Short mmCIF file of N, CA and C in Angstrom, two decimals:
data_model
loop_
_atom_site.label_atom_id
_atom_site.label_comp_id
_atom_site.label_asym_id
_atom_site.label_seq_id
_atom_site.Cartn_x
_atom_site.Cartn_y
_atom_site.Cartn_z
N MET G 1 2.18 -11.22 9.13
CA MET G 1 4.03 -10.51 8.79
C MET G 1 3.38 -9.68 8.10
N PRO G 2 4.19 -8.52 8.41
CA PRO G 2 3.85 -7.56 8.18
C PRO G 2 4.34 -6.60 7.00
N GLU G 3 3.65 -5.85 6.18
CA GLU G 3 3.70 -5.52 5.04
C GLU G 3 5.14 -4.85 5.34
N PRO G 4 6.14 -4.73 3.77
CA PRO G 4 6.99 -3.36 3.84
C PRO G 4 6.18 -2.04 3.66
N ALA G 5 6.86 -1.20 4.23
CA ALA G 5 6.17 0.15 4.33
C ALA G 5 6.29 1.10 2.96
N ASP G 6 7.15 0.42 2.24
CA ASP G 6 6.86 1.10 0.33
C ASP G 6 5.55 0.77 0.13
N GLN G 7 4.80 -0.39 0.09
CA GLN G 7 3.86 -1.00 -0.64
C GLN G 7 2.62 -0.54 0.46
N VAL G 8 2.60 0.13 1.31
CA VAL G 8 1.21 0.55 2.07
C VAL G 8 0.85 1.52 1.25
N PRO G 9 1.59 2.43 1.33
CA PRO G 9 0.74 3.88 0.26
C PRO G 9 0.28 3.47 -1.03
N ALA G 10 0.44 2.15 -1.79
CA ALA G 10 0.58 2.34 -2.94
C ALA G 10 -0.75 1.42 -3.14
N ARG G 11 -1.15 0.58 -1.46
CA ARG G 11 -2.59 -0.30 -1.42
C ARG G 11 -3.26 0.06 -1.02
N VAL G 12 -2.94 1.29 -0.28
CA VAL G 12 -4.25 1.97 0.53
C VAL G 12 -4.55 2.87 -1.06
N ARG G 13 -3.94 2.99 -1.73
CA ARG G 13 -3.53 4.05 -3.21
C ARG G 13 -5.05 3.18 -3.70
N GLY G 14 -4.28 1.77 -4.40
CA GLY G 14 -5.31 0.78 -5.23
C GLY G 14 -6.55 0.99 -4.28
N GLY G 15 -6.80 0.84 -3.11
CA GLY G 15 -8.25 0.55 -2.39
C GLY G 15 -9.10 1.87 -2.51
N ILE G 16 -8.30 3.03 -2.13
CA ILE G 16 -8.97 3.84 -2.32
C ILE G 16 -9.76 4.13 -3.63
N VAL G 17 -9.04 4.16 -4.92
CA VAL G 17 -9.65 3.99 -5.91
C VAL G 17 -10.36 3.40 -6.94
N GLY G 18 -10.19 1.95 -6.23
CA GLY G 18 -10.89 1.10 -6.44
C GLY G 18 -12.42 1.24 -6.23
N GLY G 19 -12.49 1.28 -4.55
CA GLY G 19 -13.44 2.12 -3.86
C GLY G 19 -14.24 3.28 -4.58
N ALA G 20 -13.63 4.00 -4.67
CA ALA G 20 -14.00 5.17 -5.52
C ALA G 20 -14.60 5.13 -6.83
N CYS G 21 -13.99 4.02 -8.20
CA CYS G 21 -14.44 3.92 -8.47
C CYS G 21 -16.22 3.00 -8.85
N ALA G 22 -15.98 2.35 -8.09
CA ALA G 22 -17.67 1.60 -7.60
C ALA G 22 -18.35 2.64 -7.00
N LEU G 23 -17.90 3.14 -6.17
CA LEU G 23 -19.51 4.17 -5.57
C LEU G 23 -19.51 5.02 -6.10
N THR G 24 -18.11 6.07 -7.27
CA THR G 24 -18.93 6.69 -7.95
C THR G 24 -19.59 6.52 -9.04
N GLY G 25 -19.03 4.79 -9.46
CA GLY G 25 -20.02 4.79 -10.77
C GLY G 25 -21.38 4.51 -10.65
N ILE G 26 -21.73 3.86 -9.80
CA ILE G 26 -22.97 3.32 -9.39
C ILE G 26 -24.28 4.12 -8.65
N THR G 27 -23.60 5.15 -8.02
CA THR G 27 -24.48 6.64 -8.06
C THR G 27 -24.62 7.26 -9.36
N ALA G 28 -23.59 7.50 -10.16
CA ALA G 28 -23.73 8.43 -10.99
C ALA G 28 -24.77 7.23 -12.22
N HIS G 29 -24.68 6.03 -11.73
CA HIS G 29 -25.67 5.61 -12.27
C HIS G 29 -27.08 5.74 -12.81
N ALA G 30 -27.32 5.77 -11.11
CA ALA G 30 -28.19 5.74 -10.57
C ALA G 30 -29.34 7.34 -10.49
N ALA G 31 -27.80 8.50 -10.57
CA ALA G 31 -28.46 9.60 -10.79
C ALA G 31 -28.91 9.94 -12.39
N ALA G 32 -28.52 9.24 -12.99
CA ALA G 32 -28.51 9.35 -14.61
C ALA G 32 -30.37 8.58 -14.91
N GLN G 33 -30.78 8.23 -14.14
CA GLN G 33 -31.75 7.10 -14.26
C GLN G 33 -31.88 6.17 -14.22
N GLY G 34 -30.60 5.11 -14.61
CA GLY G 34 -30.13 3.55 -14.79
C GLY G 34 -30.74 2.86 -13.61
N MET G 35 -30.56 1.98 -14.19
CA MET G 35 -30.75 0.62 -13.23
C MET G 35 -29.99 0.15 -11.86
N LEU G 36 -30.34 0.33 -11.37
CA LEU G 36 -29.54 -0.01 -9.59
C LEU G 36 -28.97 -1.38 -9.99
N PRO G 37 -28.15 -1.64 -9.41
CA PRO G 37 -27.70 -2.92 -9.72
C PRO G 37 -28.10 -3.90 -8.64
N SER G 38 -28.12 -5.33 -8.51
CA SER G 38 -29.02 -6.31 -8.26
C SER G 38 -27.63 -6.71 -7.26
N THR G 39 -27.72 -8.23 -6.30
CA THR G 39 -26.69 -8.34 -5.69
C THR G 39 -25.32 -9.27 -6.34
N SER G 40 -26.22 -9.89 -7.64
CA SER G 40 -25.34 -10.31 -8.23
C SER G 40 -24.48 -9.14 -9.52
N THR G 41 -25.21 -8.74 -9.94
CA THR G 41 -24.24 -7.20 -10.66
C THR G 41 -23.50 -6.53 -10.04
N LEU G 42 -23.85 -6.43 -8.58
CA LEU G 42 -22.99 -5.46 -7.25
C LEU G 42 -21.92 -6.23 -7.18
N LEU G 43 -21.95 -7.76 -7.35
CA LEU G 43 -20.88 -8.56 -6.84
C LEU G 43 -19.83 -8.34 -8.02
N VAL G 44 -19.93 -8.66 -9.36
CA VAL G 44 -19.27 -8.06 -10.33
C VAL G 44 -19.17 -6.88 -10.56
N VAL G 45 -19.47 -5.81 -10.07
CA VAL G 45 -18.70 -4.23 -10.25
C VAL G 45 -18.08 -4.28 -9.31
N VAL G 46 -18.16 -4.43 -7.99
CA VAL G 46 -16.90 -4.90 -6.70
C VAL G 46 -15.69 -5.79 -7.30
N ALA G 47 -16.09 -6.41 -8.32
CA ALA G 47 -14.57 -7.22 -8.56
C ALA G 47 -13.58 -6.91 -9.47
N ALA G 48 -14.74 -5.30 -10.53
CA ALA G 48 -14.39 -4.94 -11.52
C ALA G 48 -13.43 -3.75 -10.84
N ALA G 49 -14.27 -3.01 -9.84
CA ALA G 49 -13.43 -2.29 -9.00
C ALA G 49 -11.94 -2.99 -8.33
N VAL G 50 -12.12 -3.94 -7.38
CA VAL G 50 -11.24 -4.54 -7.47
C VAL G 50 -10.09 -4.98 -7.99
N ALA G 51 -10.16 -5.17 -9.12
CA ALA G 51 -9.38 -5.05 -9.68
C ALA G 51 -8.24 -3.89 -10.77
N ILE G 52 -9.43 -2.41 -10.85
CA ILE G 52 -9.09 -1.21 -11.19
C ILE G 52 -7.77 -0.77 -9.87
N GLY G 53 -7.90 -1.34 -8.39
CA GLY G 53 -7.96 -0.82 -7.56
C GLY G 53 -5.87 -1.75 -7.83
N ALA G 54 -6.55 -2.93 -7.63
CA ALA G 54 -4.98 -3.76 -7.87
C ALA G 54 -3.95 -3.12 -9.12
N VAL G 55 -4.66 -2.69 -10.38
CA VAL G 55 -3.89 -2.00 -10.74
C VAL G 55 -3.29 -0.70 -11.15
N ALA G 56 -4.17 -0.06 -10.33
CA ALA G 56 -3.66 1.07 -9.40
C ALA G 56 -2.24 0.86 -8.41
N ALA G 57 -2.39 0.26 -7.78
CA ALA G 57 -1.45 -0.47 -6.75
C ALA G 57 -0.10 -0.98 -7.10
N ALA G 58 -0.01 -1.40 -7.86
CA ALA G 58 0.95 -2.29 -8.49
C ALA G 58 1.45 -0.97 -9.91
N VAL G 59 0.58 -0.12 -10.12
CA VAL G 59 1.50 0.93 -11.44
C VAL G 59 1.42 2.07 -10.35
N PRO G 60 2.86 2.26 -10.01
CA PRO G 60 2.30 3.50 -9.29
C PRO G 60 2.26 4.91 -9.31
N ARG G 61 2.80 4.88 -11.22
CA ARG G 61 2.92 6.05 -12.03
C ARG G 61 1.91 6.48 -12.81
N LEU G 62 0.56 5.68 -12.61
CA LEU G 62 -0.74 5.23 -13.19
C LEU G 62 -1.27 6.35 -12.70
N PRO G 63 -1.18 7.39 -13.31
CA PRO G 63 -2.16 8.38 -12.90
C PRO G 63 -4.22 8.47 -12.42
N ASN G 64 -4.24 9.26 -11.67
CA ASN G 64 -5.86 8.95 -11.11
C ASN G 64 -6.58 8.63 -11.72
N LEU G 65 -6.32 10.10 -12.42
CA LEU G 65 -7.54 10.19 -13.66
C LEU G 65 -7.80 8.87 -14.86
N ALA G 66 -6.67 8.69 -15.03
CA ALA G 66 -6.79 7.49 -15.79
C ALA G 66 -7.43 6.23 -15.84
N ALA G 67 -7.21 5.75 -14.37
CA ALA G 67 -7.34 4.67 -13.38
C ALA G 67 -9.10 5.14 -13.52
N LEU G 68 -9.33 6.06 -13.25
CA LEU G 68 -10.67 6.44 -12.71
C LEU G 68 -12.03 6.69 -13.95
N VAL G 69 -11.46 6.85 -15.17
CA VAL G 69 -12.16 6.77 -16.39
C VAL G 69 -11.88 5.82 -16.87
N VAL G 70 -11.32 4.84 -16.20
CA VAL G 70 -11.59 3.33 -17.08
C VAL G 70 -12.21 2.63 -16.05
N GLY G 71 -12.01 3.26 -14.19
CA GLY G 71 -12.99 2.36 -13.68
C GLY G 71 -14.72 3.35 -14.19
N GLN G 72 -14.83 4.33 -14.53
CA GLN G 72 -15.99 4.52 -14.29
C GLN G 72 -16.75 4.06 -15.77
N GLY G 73 -16.08 3.51 -16.51
CA GLY G 73 -16.64 2.89 -18.39
C GLY G 73 -16.72 1.82 -17.87
N ALA G 74 -15.92 0.90 -17.17
CA ALA G 74 -16.08 -0.72 -16.41
C ALA G 74 -17.19 -0.65 -15.58
N VAL G 75 -17.12 0.04 -15.11
CA VAL G 75 -18.54 0.17 -14.01
C VAL G 75 -19.88 0.13 -14.83
N HIS G 76 -19.83 1.24 -15.59
CA HIS G 76 -21.05 1.46 -16.35
C HIS G 76 -21.54 0.55 -17.42
N LEU G 77 -20.65 -0.08 -17.67
CA LEU G 77 -20.58 -0.73 -19.04
C LEU G 77 -21.28 -2.00 -18.38
N LEU G 78 -20.41 -2.64 -16.84
CA LEU G 78 -20.67 -4.49 -16.57
C LEU G 78 -22.67 -3.26 -15.93
N LEU G 79 -23.06 -2.04 -15.73
CA LEU G 79 -24.40 -2.19 -14.91
C LEU G 79 -25.09 -1.87 -16.20
N VAL G 80 -25.23 -1.61 -17.46
CA VAL G 80 -25.90 -1.64 -18.21
C VAL G 80 -25.36 -2.58 -19.10
N LEU G 81 -24.88 -3.60 -19.06
CA LEU G 81 -24.64 -5.26 -20.18
C LEU G 81 -25.88 -6.00 -19.00
N LEU G 82 -25.26 -5.60 -18.02
CA LEU G 82 -25.68 -6.87 -16.95
C LEU G 82 -27.45 -7.11 -16.17
N SER G 83 -27.83 -5.80 -16.27
CA SER G 83 -28.75 -4.84 -15.81
C SER G 83 -30.58 -5.49 -17.23
N GLY G 84 -29.70 -5.64 -18.22
CA GLY G 84 -30.52 -6.08 -19.05
C GLY G 84 -31.49 -4.91 -19.83
N HIS G 85 -30.83 -3.62 -19.91
CA HIS G 85 -31.38 -2.09 -20.33
C HIS G 85 -30.31 -2.03 -21.01
N HIS G 86 -30.14 -2.05 -21.99
CA HIS G 86 -28.97 -1.63 -23.40
C HIS G 86 -29.23 -0.13 -23.78
N HIS G 87 -30.76 -0.06 -24.14
CA HIS G 87 -30.97 1.43 -23.83
C HIS G 87 -30.51 2.43 -23.16
N ASP G 88 -29.82 2.64 -22.83
CA ASP G 88 -28.80 3.05 -21.28
C ASP G 88 -27.36 3.57 -21.59
N LEU G 89 -27.27 2.76 -23.15
CA LEU G 89 -25.68 2.62 -22.87
C LEU G 89 -25.10 3.31 -23.79
N ILE G 90 -26.05 4.67 -24.20
CA ILE G 90 -25.35 6.11 -25.13
C ILE G 90 -25.98 6.48 -24.86
N GLN G 91 -26.19 7.95 -23.33
CA GLN G 91 -27.22 8.53 -23.16
C GLN G 91 -26.45 9.72 -22.86
N PRO G 92 -26.33 10.87 -23.04
CA PRO G 92 -25.83 12.43 -23.08
C PRO G 92 -25.98 12.54 -21.37
N SER G 93 -27.37 12.17 -20.39
CA SER G 93 -27.28 11.93 -19.13
C SER G 93 -26.12 10.90 -18.41
N MET G 94 -25.78 9.79 -19.09
CA MET G 94 -24.79 9.06 -18.45
C MET G 94 -24.00 9.35 -18.20
N ALA G 95 -23.07 9.93 -20.17
CA ALA G 95 -22.47 10.78 -20.07
C ALA G 95 -21.73 11.96 -18.96
N VAL G 96 -22.75 12.55 -18.57
CA VAL G 96 -22.42 13.61 -18.16
C VAL G 96 -22.47 13.37 -16.47
N THR G 97 -23.02 12.65 -16.27
CA THR G 97 -23.14 12.04 -14.06
C THR G 97 -22.02 11.23 -14.20
N HIS G 98 -20.87 10.47 -15.32
CA HIS G 98 -19.83 9.75 -15.10
C HIS G 98 -19.31 10.91 -15.54
N THR G 99 -19.33 11.67 -16.02
CA THR G 99 -17.98 12.40 -15.69
C THR G 99 -17.96 13.30 -14.51
N LEU G 100 -19.07 13.97 -13.91
CA LEU G 100 -19.34 14.69 -12.85
C LEU G 100 -18.55 13.46 -11.29
N GLY G 101 -19.21 11.89 -12.06
CA GLY G 101 -18.79 10.75 -10.97
C GLY G 101 -17.50 11.12 -10.58
N THR G 102 -16.48 11.46 -11.93
CA THR G 102 -14.77 10.96 -12.50
C THR G 102 -14.85 12.15 -11.60
N LEU G 103 -14.93 13.40 -11.82
CA LEU G 103 -14.10 14.17 -11.50
C LEU G 103 -14.70 14.57 -9.48
N ALA G 104 -15.78 14.44 -9.04
CA ALA G 104 -16.10 14.02 -7.59
C ALA G 104 -14.88 13.19 -7.04
N ALA G 105 -14.53 11.79 -7.66
CA ALA G 105 -13.99 10.83 -6.81
C ALA G 105 -12.41 11.84 -7.15
N LEU G 106 -11.97 12.52 -7.96
CA LEU G 106 -10.59 12.54 -8.36
C LEU G 106 -10.09 13.96 -7.51
N ALA G 107 -11.41 14.80 -7.04
CA ALA G 107 -11.44 15.41 -5.67
C ALA G 107 -11.22 14.81 -4.49
N ALA G 108 -12.19 14.16 -4.51
CA ALA G 108 -11.97 12.93 -2.67
C ALA G 108 -10.40 12.36 -2.73
N ILE G 109 -10.43 11.65 -4.02
CA ILE G 109 -8.99 11.33 -3.91
C ILE G 109 -7.35 12.10 -3.27
N ALA G 110 -7.81 13.35 -4.11
CA ALA G 110 -6.99 14.28 -3.82
C ALA G 110 -6.91 15.25 -2.32
N ALA G 111 -8.21 15.34 -1.99
CA ALA G 111 -7.96 15.62 -0.75
C ALA G 111 -7.89 14.22 0.57
N LEU G 112 -7.70 13.28 -0.34
CA LEU G 112 -7.42 12.45 0.89
C LEU G 112 -5.48 12.26 0.78
N GLU G 113 -5.05 12.43 -0.03
CA GLU G 113 -3.90 12.36 -0.43
C GLU G 113 -3.46 13.75 0.77
N ALA G 114 -3.45 14.45 0.41
CA ALA G 114 -3.21 15.77 1.60
C ALA G 114 -3.34 15.84 2.63
N LEU G 115 -5.17 15.40 3.13
CA LEU G 115 -4.88 14.70 4.54
C LEU G 115 -4.23 13.92 4.83
N ALA G 116 -4.39 12.62 4.08
CA ALA G 116 -2.80 11.60 4.06
C ALA G 116 -2.15 11.98 4.91
N SER G 117 -0.86 12.88 4.02
CA SER G 117 0.21 13.55 4.09
C SER G 117 0.03 14.43 5.18
N THR G 118 -1.21 15.15 5.54
CA THR G 118 -0.75 16.72 7.17
C THR G 118 -0.79 15.31 8.10
N LEU G 119 -1.26 14.38 8.24
CA LEU G 119 -1.89 13.53 9.42
C LEU G 119 -0.53 12.64 9.52
N GLN G 120 0.37 12.45 8.49
CA GLN G 120 1.42 11.19 8.34
C GLN G 120 2.55 12.52 9.42
N ASP G 121 2.14 13.61 9.11
CA ASP G 121 3.38 14.83 9.25
C ASP G 121 3.46 14.81 11.46
N VAL G 122 1.99 14.91 11.42
CA VAL G 122 1.50 15.40 12.82
C VAL G 122 1.69 14.14 13.30
N ILE G 123 1.85 12.60 13.18
CA ILE G 123 2.08 11.37 13.60
C ILE G 123 3.74 11.72 14.12
N VAL G 124 4.24 11.93 12.60
CA VAL G 124 5.74 12.56 13.29
C VAL G 124 6.15 12.90 14.03
N LEU G 125 5.68 14.07 14.54
CA LEU G 125 5.67 15.08 15.02
C LEU G 125 5.36 14.92 16.54
N VAL G 126 4.20 14.61 16.64
CA VAL G 126 3.79 13.50 18.21
C VAL G 126 4.62 12.33 18.75
N VAL G 127 4.93 12.03 17.87
CA VAL G 127 5.83 10.67 18.38
C VAL G 127 7.34 11.17 18.41
N SER G 128 8.19 11.84 17.71
CA SER G 128 9.38 12.34 18.10
C SER G 128 9.22 13.63 19.42
N LEU G 129 8.19 14.14 19.79
CA LEU G 129 7.84 15.17 21.01
C LEU G 129 8.06 13.85 22.30
N LEU G 130 6.99 12.70 21.94
CA LEU G 130 6.58 12.19 22.65
C LEU G 130 7.86 10.92 23.19
N THR G 131 8.76 10.77 22.63
CA THR G 131 9.75 9.90 22.25
C THR G 131 11.21 10.22 22.77
N TYR G 132 10.61 12.24 22.71
CA TYR G 132 12.59 13.12 22.70
C TYR G 132 12.91 12.80 24.73
N ARG G 133 14.65 12.73 24.44
CA ARG G 133 14.96 12.55 26.29
C ARG G 133 15.65 13.84 26.14
N GLY G 134 16.21 14.30 24.93
CA GLY G 134 17.61 15.25 25.93
C GLY G 134 18.61 14.64 24.96
N MET G 135 19.58 15.65 25.18
CA MET G 135 20.90 15.53 24.49
C MET G 135 21.27 14.92 25.85
N ARG G 136 22.05 14.01 25.05
CA ARG G 136 22.76 12.80 26.23
C ARG G 136 24.49 13.20 26.19
N TYR G 137 24.75 13.51 27.23
CA TYR G 137 26.11 14.06 27.89
C TYR G 137 27.22 12.46 27.34
N SER G 138 28.43 12.92 26.43
CA SER G 138 29.51 12.22 26.33
C SER G 138 30.15 12.12 27.50
N THR G 139 30.90 10.74 27.60
CA THR G 139 31.88 10.62 29.25
C THR G 139 33.11 9.95 28.09
N THR G 140 33.23 10.34 27.12
CA THR G 140 34.77 10.65 26.53
C THR G 140 34.97 12.14 26.17
N ARG G 141 36.62 11.90 25.63
CA ARG G 141 36.49 13.49 25.27
C ARG G 141 36.73 13.26 23.85
N PRO G 142 36.24 14.08 22.90
CA PRO G 142 36.62 14.03 21.52
C PRO G 142 38.14 14.00 21.12
N ARG G 143 38.59 13.43 20.19
CA ARG G 143 39.50 13.35 19.58
C ARG G 143 40.18 14.08 18.68
N ILE G 144 41.23 15.15 18.60
CA ILE G 144 41.21 15.39 17.57
C ILE G 144 42.38 14.65 16.10
N VAL G 145 41.64 14.10 14.99
CA VAL G 145 42.88 14.12 14.27
C VAL G 145 43.11 14.74 13.11
N ARG G 146 44.68 14.77 13.07
CA ARG G 146 44.92 15.69 12.11
C ARG G 146 45.54 14.73 10.75
N VAL G 147 45.05 15.98 9.69
CA VAL G 147 45.10 14.98 8.10
C VAL G 147 46.03 15.40 7.55
N ALA G 148 47.25 14.61 7.17
CA ALA G 148 48.14 14.82 6.47
C ALA G 148 48.21 15.30 5.38
N ALA G 149 48.74 16.74 5.15
CA ALA G 149 48.95 17.32 3.71
C ALA G 149 49.58 16.70 2.45
N ALA G 150 48.93 16.72 1.58
CA ALA G 150 49.79 16.02 0.45
C ALA G 150 50.84 16.91 -0.21
N PRO G 151 51.90 16.80 -0.51
CA PRO G 151 53.22 17.22 -0.47
C PRO G 151 53.01 17.78 -2.20
N VAL G 152 54.24 19.10 -1.58
CA VAL G 152 53.61 20.23 -2.87
C VAL G 152 53.74 19.95 -4.29
N VAL G 153 54.89 18.86 -4.68
CA VAL G 153 54.85 18.20 -5.63
C VAL G 153 53.98 17.61 -6.07
N HIS G 154 53.11 17.07 -5.82
CA HIS G 154 51.63 16.24 -6.11
C HIS G 154 50.40 17.67 -6.42
N LEU G 155 50.87 18.59 -5.52
CA LEU G 155 49.38 19.15 -6.25
C LEU G 155 49.96 20.18 -7.44
N HIS G 156 51.38 20.49 -7.80
CA HIS G 156 51.48 20.86 -8.81
C HIS G 156 51.87 20.10 -10.25
N LEU G 157 51.29 18.52 -10.26
CA LEU G 157 50.76 17.42 -10.84
C LEU G 157 49.97 17.50 -11.52
N GLY G 158 48.58 18.31 -10.53
CA GLY G 158 47.71 17.66 -10.31
C GLY G 158 46.89 16.63 -10.93
N ALA G 159 46.39 15.80 -12.05
CA ALA G 159 45.51 14.68 -12.06
C ALA G 159 46.44 13.72 -12.15
N VAL G 160 48.00 13.53 -12.68
CA VAL G 160 48.41 12.61 -12.34
C VAL G 160 48.74 12.15 -11.00
N GLY G 161 49.09 12.95 -10.24
CA GLY G 161 48.99 12.11 -8.89
C GLY G 161 49.64 11.12 -8.53
N LEU G 162 49.78 9.98 -7.93
CA LEU G 162 50.64 8.73 -7.61
C LEU G 162 50.34 7.56 -9.22
N ARG G 163 49.52 7.51 -9.71
CA ARG G 163 49.23 6.44 -10.60
C ARG G 163 50.35 5.81 -11.61
N GLY G 164 50.60 5.32 -11.85
CA GLY G 164 52.01 4.25 -12.74
C GLY G 164 51.31 3.98 -13.63
N PRO G 165 52.59 3.41 -15.12
CA PRO G 165 51.80 2.99 -15.63
C PRO G 165 51.29 1.86 -16.24
N PRO G 166 49.76 1.45 -17.28
CA PRO G 166 49.19 0.90 -16.59
C PRO G 166 50.24 -0.58 -17.16
N VAL G 167 49.54 -1.78 -16.07
CA VAL G 167 49.41 -2.93 -16.66
C VAL G 167 50.03 -3.91 -17.81
N ARG G 168 50.83 -4.89 -18.34
CA ARG G 168 50.92 -5.70 -19.50
C ARG G 168 50.07 -6.85 -19.32
#
């Protein structure tokens, strides 16, 4: 069943935001000497990223930065709690790498949105050029329709017009 056209960009945005949360969150966590996730932890992180992406798709006015900050926090918290290394919970290196991961994801999303907009314009242009059939000539002559002018009396009355008194 085809999706309505107005839901496709929102779902794509949600998928990109959720994927960026998971990818940059895991990368930032590993860059700060955190534990890489096991398979079960990775599945929980992916489920959280899917939930964040679904929220970003459902709420179109939600800023990307807010979704990414929540996503980075959720991914970090899940990786710390499920890996068993709770001493990594609050460290400056974790805060810096997750902040840089959020900014990198935000820049990537902005670049993808600009690229998608440009690509959409190019597709519309190519399709319109390929389907152009030239001007069609009409077989009928144009009709001239005369518009009756309002009587001069009504022009002087202003807003009164033809309206009568209210019905009781």
